[in-house]
mmCIF file of C-alpha atoms in Angstrom:
data_model
loop_
_atom_site.group_PDB
_atom_site.id
_atom_site.type_symbol
_atom_site.label_atom_id
_atom_site.label_comp_id
_atom_site.label_asym_id
_atom_site.label_seq_id
_atom_site.Cartn_x
_atom_site.Cartn_y
_atom_site.Cartn_z
ATOM 1 C CA MET O 1 0.126 -24.023 -17.046
ATOM 2 C CA ALA O 2 -2.815 -21.904 -17.993
ATOM 3 C CA GLY O 3 -2.653 -20.143 -21.049
ATOM 4 C CA GLY O 4 -2.603 -16.428 -21.340
ATOM 5 C CA LEU O 5 -5.040 -13.716 -22.163
ATOM 6 C CA LEU O 6 -3.473 -10.456 -23.696
ATOM 7 C CA MET O 7 -4.145 -7.529 -21.210
ATOM 8 C CA GLY O 8 -5.519 -4.528 -23.388
ATOM 9 C CA GLY O 9 -8.291 -2.451 -21.749
ATOM 10 C CA ALA O 10 -10.579 -4.334 -19.642
ATOM 11 C CA VAL O 11 -9.869 -8.077 -20.210
ATOM 12 C CA ALA O 12 -11.504 -10.872 -18.636
ATOM 13 C CA ALA O 13 -10.278 -14.618 -17.706
ATOM 14 C CA LEU O 14 -13.349 -16.502 -17.732
ATOM 15 C CA VAL O 15 -12.952 -20.340 -16.445
ATOM 16 C CA THR O 16 -15.433 -22.607 -15.073
ATOM 17 C CA ALA O 17 -14.202 -25.386 -12.685
ATOM 18 C CA ALA O 18 -15.347 -28.381 -11.155
ATOM 19 C CA LEU O 19 -15.636 -28.467 -7.537
ATOM 20 C CA PRO O 20 -13.198 -30.256 -5.779
ATOM 21 C CA ALA O 21 -13.097 -33.023 -3.257
ATOM 22 C CA HIS O 22 -14.035 -31.902 0.440
ATOM 23 C CA ASN O 23 -11.026 -31.380 2.399
ATOM 24 C CA PRO O 24 -11.611 -32.309 6.289
ATOM 25 C CA SER O 25 -8.479 -30.442 7.444
ATOM 26 C CA THR O 26 -10.461 -27.135 6.678
ATOM 27 C CA ALA O 27 -12.376 -26.986 9.912
ATOM 28 C CA THR O 28 -9.125 -26.548 11.814
ATOM 29 C CA THR O 29 -7.088 -24.221 9.027
ATOM 30 C CA GLY O 30 -9.780 -21.997 7.761
ATOM 31 C CA PHE O 31 -9.632 -22.870 4.271
ATOM 32 C CA VAL O 32 -12.318 -23.969 2.232
ATOM 33 C CA ASP O 33 -12.581 -25.701 -1.013
ATOM 34 C CA PRO O 34 -12.435 -23.581 -4.308
ATOM 35 C CA PRO O 35 -15.675 -22.212 -5.008
ATOM 36 C CA PRO O 36 -17.064 -23.961 -8.241
ATOM 37 C CA ASP O 37 -18.396 -21.060 -10.022
ATOM 38 C CA LYS O 38 -16.751 -18.809 -12.569
ATOM 39 C CA ILE O 39 -13.435 -16.674 -11.370
ATOM 40 C CA VAL O 40 -13.380 -13.173 -13.603
ATOM 41 C CA ILE O 41 -10.378 -11.049 -13.270
ATOM 42 C CA ASP O 42 -10.501 -7.492 -15.222
ATOM 43 C CA VAL O 43 -7.407 -5.916 -15.789
ATOM 44 C CA ALA O 44 -8.130 -2.460 -14.723
ATOM 45 C CA THR O 45 -4.667 -0.988 -15.682
ATOM 46 C CA VAL O 46 -1.248 -2.234 -16.169
ATOM 47 C CA ASN O 47 1.489 0.355 -15.629
ATOM 48 C CA GLY O 48 5.149 -0.045 -15.204
ATOM 49 C CA SER O 49 8.802 0.212 -16.959
ATOM 50 C CA GLY O 50 9.028 -4.053 -17.010
ATOM 51 C CA CYS O 51 5.568 -4.515 -18.435
ATOM 52 C CA PRO O 52 4.811 -2.145 -21.755
ATOM 53 C CA ALA O 53 1.637 -2.159 -23.379
ATOM 54 C CA GLY O 54 1.204 -5.812 -24.841
ATOM 55 C CA THR O 55 3.936 -7.503 -22.950
ATOM 56 C CA ALA O 56 2.056 -8.648 -19.554
ATOM 57 C CA ALA O 57 -1.022 -11.456 -19.612
ATOM 58 C CA VAL O 58 -3.227 -13.170 -16.995
ATOM 59 C CA ALA O 59 -4.879 -16.342 -16.986
ATOM 60 C CA VAL O 60 -6.953 -18.255 -14.309
ATOM 61 C CA SER O 61 -6.036 -21.899 -13.450
ATOM 62 C CA GLU O 62 -8.812 -24.300 -14.197
ATOM 63 C CA ASP O 63 -9.095 -25.468 -10.623
ATOM 64 C CA ASN O 64 -9.935 -21.785 -9.471
ATOM 65 C CA THR O 65 -7.185 -22.158 -6.966
ATOM 66 C CA ALA O 66 -4.236 -20.170 -8.543
ATOM 67 C CA PHE O 67 -3.741 -17.141 -11.372
ATOM 68 C CA THR O 68 -0.874 -16.717 -13.973
ATOM 69 C CA VAL O 69 0.876 -13.616 -14.951
ATOM 70 C CA THR O 70 3.250 -13.632 -17.924
ATOM 71 C CA TYR O 71 5.521 -10.928 -18.889
ATOM 72 C CA SER O 72 7.983 -10.788 -21.846
ATOM 73 C CA ALA O 73 9.742 -7.603 -21.798
ATOM 74 C CA TYR O 74 10.901 -7.543 -17.863
ATOM 75 C CA LEU O 75 14.728 -6.638 -17.680
ATOM 76 C CA ALA O 76 16.943 -4.350 -15.346
ATOM 77 C CA GLN O 77 20.517 -3.788 -16.053
ATOM 78 C CA ALA O 78 23.622 -1.839 -14.906
ATOM 79 C CA GLY O 79 27.322 -1.407 -15.674
ATOM 80 C CA GLY O 80 28.730 -0.658 -19.061
ATOM 81 C CA ASN O 81 26.765 1.450 -21.467
ATOM 82 C CA SER O 82 23.695 0.386 -20.038
ATOM 83 C CA ASP O 83 21.004 3.526 -19.685
ATOM 84 C CA PRO O 84 20.887 4.977 -16.329
ATOM 85 C CA THR O 85 17.378 4.430 -15.542
ATOM 86 C CA ALA O 86 17.437 0.730 -16.644
ATOM 87 C CA PHE O 87 18.528 -0.398 -13.510
ATOM 88 C CA ARG O 88 15.093 -0.718 -11.840
ATOM 89 C CA LYS O 89 12.074 -2.149 -13.714
ATOM 90 C CA ASN O 90 8.718 -2.365 -12.085
ATOM 91 C CA CYS O 91 5.162 -3.482 -13.175
ATOM 92 C CA GLN O 92 2.091 -2.923 -10.877
ATOM 93 C CA LEU O 93 -1.414 -4.637 -11.996
ATOM 94 C CA ASN O 94 -4.752 -3.271 -10.648
ATOM 95 C CA LEU O 95 -6.936 -6.205 -11.250
ATOM 96 C CA ILE O 96 -10.829 -6.196 -10.595
ATOM 97 C CA VAL O 97 -11.188 -9.968 -9.188
ATOM 98 C CA HIS O 98 -14.835 -10.866 -9.088
ATOM 99 C CA VAL O 99 -15.717 -13.986 -7.072
ATOM 100 C CA PRO O 100 -18.595 -16.321 -6.292
ATOM 101 C CA GLN O 101 -20.946 -14.544 -3.659
ATOM 102 C CA GLY O 102 -20.429 -15.834 -0.321
ATOM 103 C CA PHE O 103 -16.414 -16.484 -0.425
ATOM 104 C CA THR O 104 -13.526 -14.336 -0.290
ATOM 105 C CA TYR O 105 -9.845 -14.645 -1.009
ATOM 106 C CA ALA O 106 -6.246 -13.782 -0.281
ATOM 107 C CA ILE O 107 -2.957 -14.381 -2.013
ATOM 108 C CA ALA O 108 -1.346 -17.469 -0.198
ATOM 109 C CA SER O 109 1.939 -17.630 -2.092
ATOM 110 C CA ALA O 110 3.445 -16.513 -5.459
ATOM 111 C CA ASP O 111 5.861 -18.065 -7.506
ATOM 112 C CA TYR O 112 8.462 -16.093 -9.314
ATOM 113 C CA ARG O 113 11.518 -17.132 -11.502
ATOM 114 C CA GLY O 114 14.106 -15.655 -14.033
ATOM 115 C CA PHE O 115 17.618 -15.331 -15.141
ATOM 116 C CA ALA O 116 20.500 -13.436 -13.555
ATOM 117 C CA SER O 117 24.040 -12.958 -15.026
ATOM 118 C CA LEU O 118 25.800 -10.442 -12.241
ATOM 119 C CA GLN O 119 29.510 -9.570 -12.171
ATOM 120 C CA PRO O 120 31.545 -9.969 -9.047
ATOM 121 C CA GLY O 121 30.843 -7.175 -6.790
ATOM 122 C CA ALA O 122 27.360 -6.363 -8.424
ATOM 123 C CA THR O 123 24.011 -7.338 -6.716
ATOM 124 C CA ALA O 124 20.283 -7.701 -7.416
ATOM 125 C CA VAL O 125 17.149 -7.962 -5.973
ATOM 126 C CA GLN O 126 13.600 -9.081 -6.457
ATOM 127 C CA ARG O 127 10.621 -7.181 -4.873
ATOM 128 C CA ALA O 128 6.986 -8.084 -4.385
ATOM 129 C CA SER O 129 4.527 -6.109 -2.553
ATOM 130 C CA TYR O 130 0.313 -6.961 -2.473
ATOM 131 C CA TYR O 131 -2.605 -5.006 -1.286
ATOM 132 C CA PHE O 132 -5.997 -3.956 -1.757
ATOM 133 C CA GLN O 133 -7.640 -0.789 -2.691
ATOM 134 C CA GLY O 134 -8.357 1.375 0.473
ATOM 135 C CA SER O 135 -6.430 -1.177 2.677
ATOM 136 C CA SER O 136 -3.503 -0.348 5.051
ATOM 137 C CA GLN O 137 -2.176 -3.747 5.079
ATOM 138 C CA THR O 138 0.440 -4.316 2.531
ATOM 139 C CA ALA O 139 2.610 -7.525 2.443
ATOM 140 C CA PHE O 140 5.820 -7.542 0.399
ATOM 141 C CA LYS O 141 8.699 -9.933 0.127
ATOM 142 C CA ASN O 142 12.345 -9.271 -0.904
ATOM 143 C CA HIS O 143 14.752 -11.788 -2.669
ATOM 144 C CA PRO O 144 18.346 -10.741 -2.683
ATOM 145 C CA LEU O 145 21.014 -12.241 -5.154
ATOM 146 C CA THR O 146 24.792 -11.290 -5.047
ATOM 147 C CA GLY O 147 27.450 -11.599 -7.900
ATOM 148 C CA ALA O 148 29.090 -13.575 -9.153
ATOM 149 C CA TYR O 149 26.255 -15.497 -10.597
ATOM 150 C CA ASN O 150 25.185 -16.597 -13.942
ATOM 151 C CA ASP O 151 21.863 -18.758 -13.493
ATOM 152 C CA ASN O 152 18.146 -19.029 -13.399
ATOM 153 C CA TRP O 153 16.746 -17.611 -10.125
ATOM 154 C CA GLN O 154 13.450 -18.664 -8.640
ATOM 155 C CA ALA O 155 11.854 -17.294 -5.591
ATOM 156 C CA THR O 156 8.783 -17.815 -3.483
ATOM 157 C CA ASP O 157 6.756 -15.950 -1.532
ATOM 158 C CA VAL O 158 4.730 -17.796 1.292
ATOM 159 C CA THR O 159 2.145 -16.081 3.510
ATOM 160 C CA ASP O 160 1.367 -17.696 7.040
ATOM 161 C CA TRP O 161 -2.784 -18.157 7.283
ATOM 162 C CA ALA O 162 -2.527 -15.704 10.414
ATOM 163 C CA GLN O 163 -1.098 -13.214 8.236
ATOM 164 C CA LEU O 164 -3.102 -13.488 4.940
ATOM 165 C CA VAL O 165 -4.850 -10.010 3.831
ATOM 166 C CA TRP O 166 -8.230 -11.121 2.510
ATOM 167 C CA ALA O 167 -10.242 -9.158 0.218
ATOM 168 C CA PRO O 168 -13.191 -7.461 2.159
ATOM 169 C CA CYS O 169 -16.680 -9.449 2.028
ATOM 170 C CA GLY O 170 -19.487 -7.898 0.079
ATOM 171 C CA VAL O 171 -17.576 -4.896 -1.296
ATOM 172 C CA GLN O 172 -15.746 -4.879 -4.663
ATOM 173 C CA ARG O 173 -11.847 -3.893 -3.855
ATOM 174 C CA ASN O 174 -9.303 -3.864 -6.630
ATOM 175 C CA PHE O 175 -6.331 -5.758 -6.121
ATOM 176 C CA ASN O 176 -2.794 -4.667 -6.792
ATOM 177 C CA ILE O 177 0.364 -6.337 -7.213
ATOM 178 C CA ASN O 178 3.458 -4.344 -7.589
ATOM 179 C CA THR O 179 6.745 -6.082 -8.573
ATOM 180 C CA GLU O 180 9.940 -4.752 -8.949
ATOM 181 C CA ILE O 181 13.778 -5.881 -10.133
ATOM 182 C CA ARG O 182 16.726 -4.136 -9.413
ATOM 183 C CA VAL O 183 20.625 -4.432 -10.019
ATOM 184 C CA ASP O 184 23.085 -2.583 -8.981
ATOM 185 C CA ALA O 185 26.820 -2.462 -10.455
ATOM 186 C CA GLY O 186 28.384 -2.264 -6.988
ATOM 187 C CA THR O 187 32.099 -3.007 -7.000
ATOM 188 C CA ALA O 188 32.194 -4.632 -10.606
ATOM 189 C CA SER O 189 34.176 -3.415 -13.288
ATOM 190 C CA PRO O 190 32.841 -0.531 -14.855
ATOM 191 C CA GLY O 191 32.832 -2.030 -18.399
ATOM 192 C CA LYS O 192 30.680 -5.159 -17.483
ATOM 193 C CA VAL O 193 27.277 -5.385 -17.643
ATOM 194 C CA SER O 194 24.961 -6.828 -14.809
ATOM 195 C CA PHE O 195 21.569 -8.195 -15.621
ATOM 196 C CA MET O 196 18.124 -9.511 -14.192
ATOM 197 C CA THR O 197 15.149 -10.555 -15.995
ATOM 198 C CA MET O 198 12.183 -12.107 -14.948
ATOM 199 C CA ASP O 199 11.240 -14.680 -18.105
ATOM 200 C CA SER O 200 12.013 -18.668 -18.736
ATOM 201 C CA THR O 201 13.714 -20.697 -21.399
ATOM 202 C CA ASP O 202 10.839 -19.622 -23.820
ATOM 203 C CA GLY O 203 11.382 -15.826 -23.088
ATOM 204 C CA ASP O 204 8.220 -15.281 -20.873
ATOM 205 C CA ILE O 205 8.036 -15.155 -17.259
ATOM 206 C CA SER O 206 5.284 -17.197 -15.334
ATOM 207 C CA THR O 207 4.484 -16.067 -11.871
ATOM 208 C CA VAL O 208 1.819 -17.893 -10.410
ATOM 209 C CA TYR O 209 -0.433 -16.542 -7.415
ATOM 210 C CA HIS O 210 -1.836 -19.495 -5.088
ATOM 211 C CA VAL O 211 -5.150 -18.352 -4.040
ATOM 212 C CA ALA O 212 -6.654 -19.176 -0.378
ATOM 213 C CA TRP O 213 -10.610 -19.437 -0.213
ATOM 214 C CA LYS O 214 -12.750 -18.922 2.757
ATOM 215 C CA GLU O 215 -16.299 -18.501 3.511
ATOM 216 C CA CYS O 216 -17.891 -15.125 4.145
ATOM 217 C CA PRO O 217 -19.975 -14.556 7.416
ATOM 218 C CA ARG O 218 -23.953 -15.056 6.770
ATOM 219 C CA THR O 219 -25.813 -11.986 6.927
#
């Protein structure tokens, strides 16, 4: 997995990739091979209760087909002596994605994982939405969990080719990713705490966004 670069102000992930072998299926699917040039991701802003300053990072894969966002303080909880505002945490990333000339991109799928400990009667949900600046098209997915539950969780958002939201060709539009985790104590015993994190065994979540590419029309 690609290493992270701490996001403070405008941070760029610069990667030079080799051109993959040509895939003949692109003629029918519309997908093209990832461009061989650099992808540059500038983080314009990162805001939210789930990603305080210094707790999020971004990196681009070496083959230009994915980028990874990592978090280290993303936890929601309810019940017991939990803070009343702790039941919901969110993080909004505003990214400036510079792509090679003649190409555009869309998020084809995203992989999330974490851990949840939910008492009987409690519920939780992970939600993510994706949209380009100035676009009315917003794609979002929900992934619910129901207690009793005490285990790792994993969710994948997949978008069909016909429903992909593409970055406009020839103009720079910031890309927004808004994620959220929410816990509801429900009918669980009032003294019992339920929680949900987006993390892994080493304390960081690795959320991988898989990128689809296509060529822009020639003008």
